Short mmCIF file of C-alpha atoms in Angstrom, two decimals:
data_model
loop_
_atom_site.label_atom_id
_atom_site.label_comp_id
_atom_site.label_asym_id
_atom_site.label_seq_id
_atom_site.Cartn_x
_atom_site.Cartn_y
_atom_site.Cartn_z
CA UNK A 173 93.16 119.02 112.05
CA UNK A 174 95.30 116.81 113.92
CA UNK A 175 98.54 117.32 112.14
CA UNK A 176 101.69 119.46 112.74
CA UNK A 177 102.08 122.91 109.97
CA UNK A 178 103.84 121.73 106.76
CA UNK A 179 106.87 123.88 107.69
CA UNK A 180 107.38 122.25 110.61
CA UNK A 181 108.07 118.91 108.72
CA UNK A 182 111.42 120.20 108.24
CA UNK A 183 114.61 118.74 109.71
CA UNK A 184 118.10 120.35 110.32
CA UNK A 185 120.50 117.87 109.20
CA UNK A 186 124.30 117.07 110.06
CA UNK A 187 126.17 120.24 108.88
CA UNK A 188 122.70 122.48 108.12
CA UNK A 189 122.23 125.52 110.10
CA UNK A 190 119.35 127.53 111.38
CA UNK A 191 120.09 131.41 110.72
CA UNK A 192 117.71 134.12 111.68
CA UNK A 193 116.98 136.86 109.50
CA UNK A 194 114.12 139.42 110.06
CA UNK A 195 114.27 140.74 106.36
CA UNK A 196 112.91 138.69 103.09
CA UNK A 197 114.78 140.74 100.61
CA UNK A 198 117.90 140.24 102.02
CA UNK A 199 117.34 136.05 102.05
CA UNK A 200 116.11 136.47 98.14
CA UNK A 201 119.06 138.72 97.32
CA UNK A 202 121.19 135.73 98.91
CA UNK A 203 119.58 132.93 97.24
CA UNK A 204 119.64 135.03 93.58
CA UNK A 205 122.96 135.18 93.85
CA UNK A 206 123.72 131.52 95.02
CA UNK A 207 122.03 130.53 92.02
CA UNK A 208 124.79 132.21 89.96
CA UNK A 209 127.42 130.01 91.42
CA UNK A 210 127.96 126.84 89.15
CA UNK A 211 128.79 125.00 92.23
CA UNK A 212 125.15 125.47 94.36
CA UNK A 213 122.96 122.88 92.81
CA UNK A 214 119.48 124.59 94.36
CA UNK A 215 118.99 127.61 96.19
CA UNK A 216 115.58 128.39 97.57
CA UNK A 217 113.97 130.49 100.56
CA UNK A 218 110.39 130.35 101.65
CA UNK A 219 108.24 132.72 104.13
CA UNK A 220 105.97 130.08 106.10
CA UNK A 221 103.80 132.94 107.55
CA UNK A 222 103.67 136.66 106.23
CA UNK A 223 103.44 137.90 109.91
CA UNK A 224 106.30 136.32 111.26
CA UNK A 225 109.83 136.87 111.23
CA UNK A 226 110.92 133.75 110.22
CA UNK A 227 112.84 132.23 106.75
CA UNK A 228 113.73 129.17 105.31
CA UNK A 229 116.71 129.17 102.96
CA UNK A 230 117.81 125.91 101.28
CA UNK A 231 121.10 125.28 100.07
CA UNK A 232 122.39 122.16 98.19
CA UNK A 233 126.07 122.11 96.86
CA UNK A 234 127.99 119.88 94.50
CA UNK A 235 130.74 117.73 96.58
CA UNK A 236 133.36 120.76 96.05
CA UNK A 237 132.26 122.93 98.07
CA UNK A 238 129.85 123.22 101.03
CA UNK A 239 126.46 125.10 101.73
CA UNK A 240 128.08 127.16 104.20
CA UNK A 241 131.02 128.22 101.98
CA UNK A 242 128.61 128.93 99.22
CA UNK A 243 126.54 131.21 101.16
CA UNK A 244 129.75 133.42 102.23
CA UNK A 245 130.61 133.54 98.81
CA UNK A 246 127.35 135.15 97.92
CA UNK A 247 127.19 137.63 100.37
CA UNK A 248 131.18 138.29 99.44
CA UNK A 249 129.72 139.07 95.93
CA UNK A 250 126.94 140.74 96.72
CA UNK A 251 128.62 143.59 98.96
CA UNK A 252 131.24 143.59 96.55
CA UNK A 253 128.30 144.41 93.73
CA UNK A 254 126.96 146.98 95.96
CA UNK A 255 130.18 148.71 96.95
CA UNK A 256 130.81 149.15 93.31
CA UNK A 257 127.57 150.69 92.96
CA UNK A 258 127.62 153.21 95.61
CA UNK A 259 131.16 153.97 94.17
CA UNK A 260 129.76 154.81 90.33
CA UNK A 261 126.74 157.32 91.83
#
């Protein structure tokens, strides 16, 4: 077929950012956690191809606070959540 893959229909907008990660549990630990925050409207991640090292994570905010910001304050939480873990075994 004479068409380019469906993942590569994507486009990096003003203010998005490509971020490599090698490991899908981290990305779906990330996006769990966005979707906590009542400020991240969607939070998503997708693996294109099982044998390469290469995800998609989608962020979209409310106006008060930006994609970028949110993420932070994930992973903030999330080592803070793990920390305390570590600390009660």
């Amino acid at each position: 077929m004479n068409a380019p893959a469906a993942f590569k229909s994507f486009l990096i907008f003003d203010g998005e950012r490509k971020i490599s990660v090698e490991n899908a549990t981290k990305v779906s630990n990330a996006a769990n956690q966005l979707q906590k925050d009542p400020m991240v409207l969607f939070a998503g991640y997708k693996n294109p191809h099982p044998l390469k090292h290469k995800i998609l994570l989608r962020v979209q905010t409310t106006g008060q606070t930006t994609p970028a910001d949110a993420l932070c304050n994930a992973i903030t939480d999330l080592i803070a959540e793990l920390s305390l873990r570590s600390r009660n075994q």
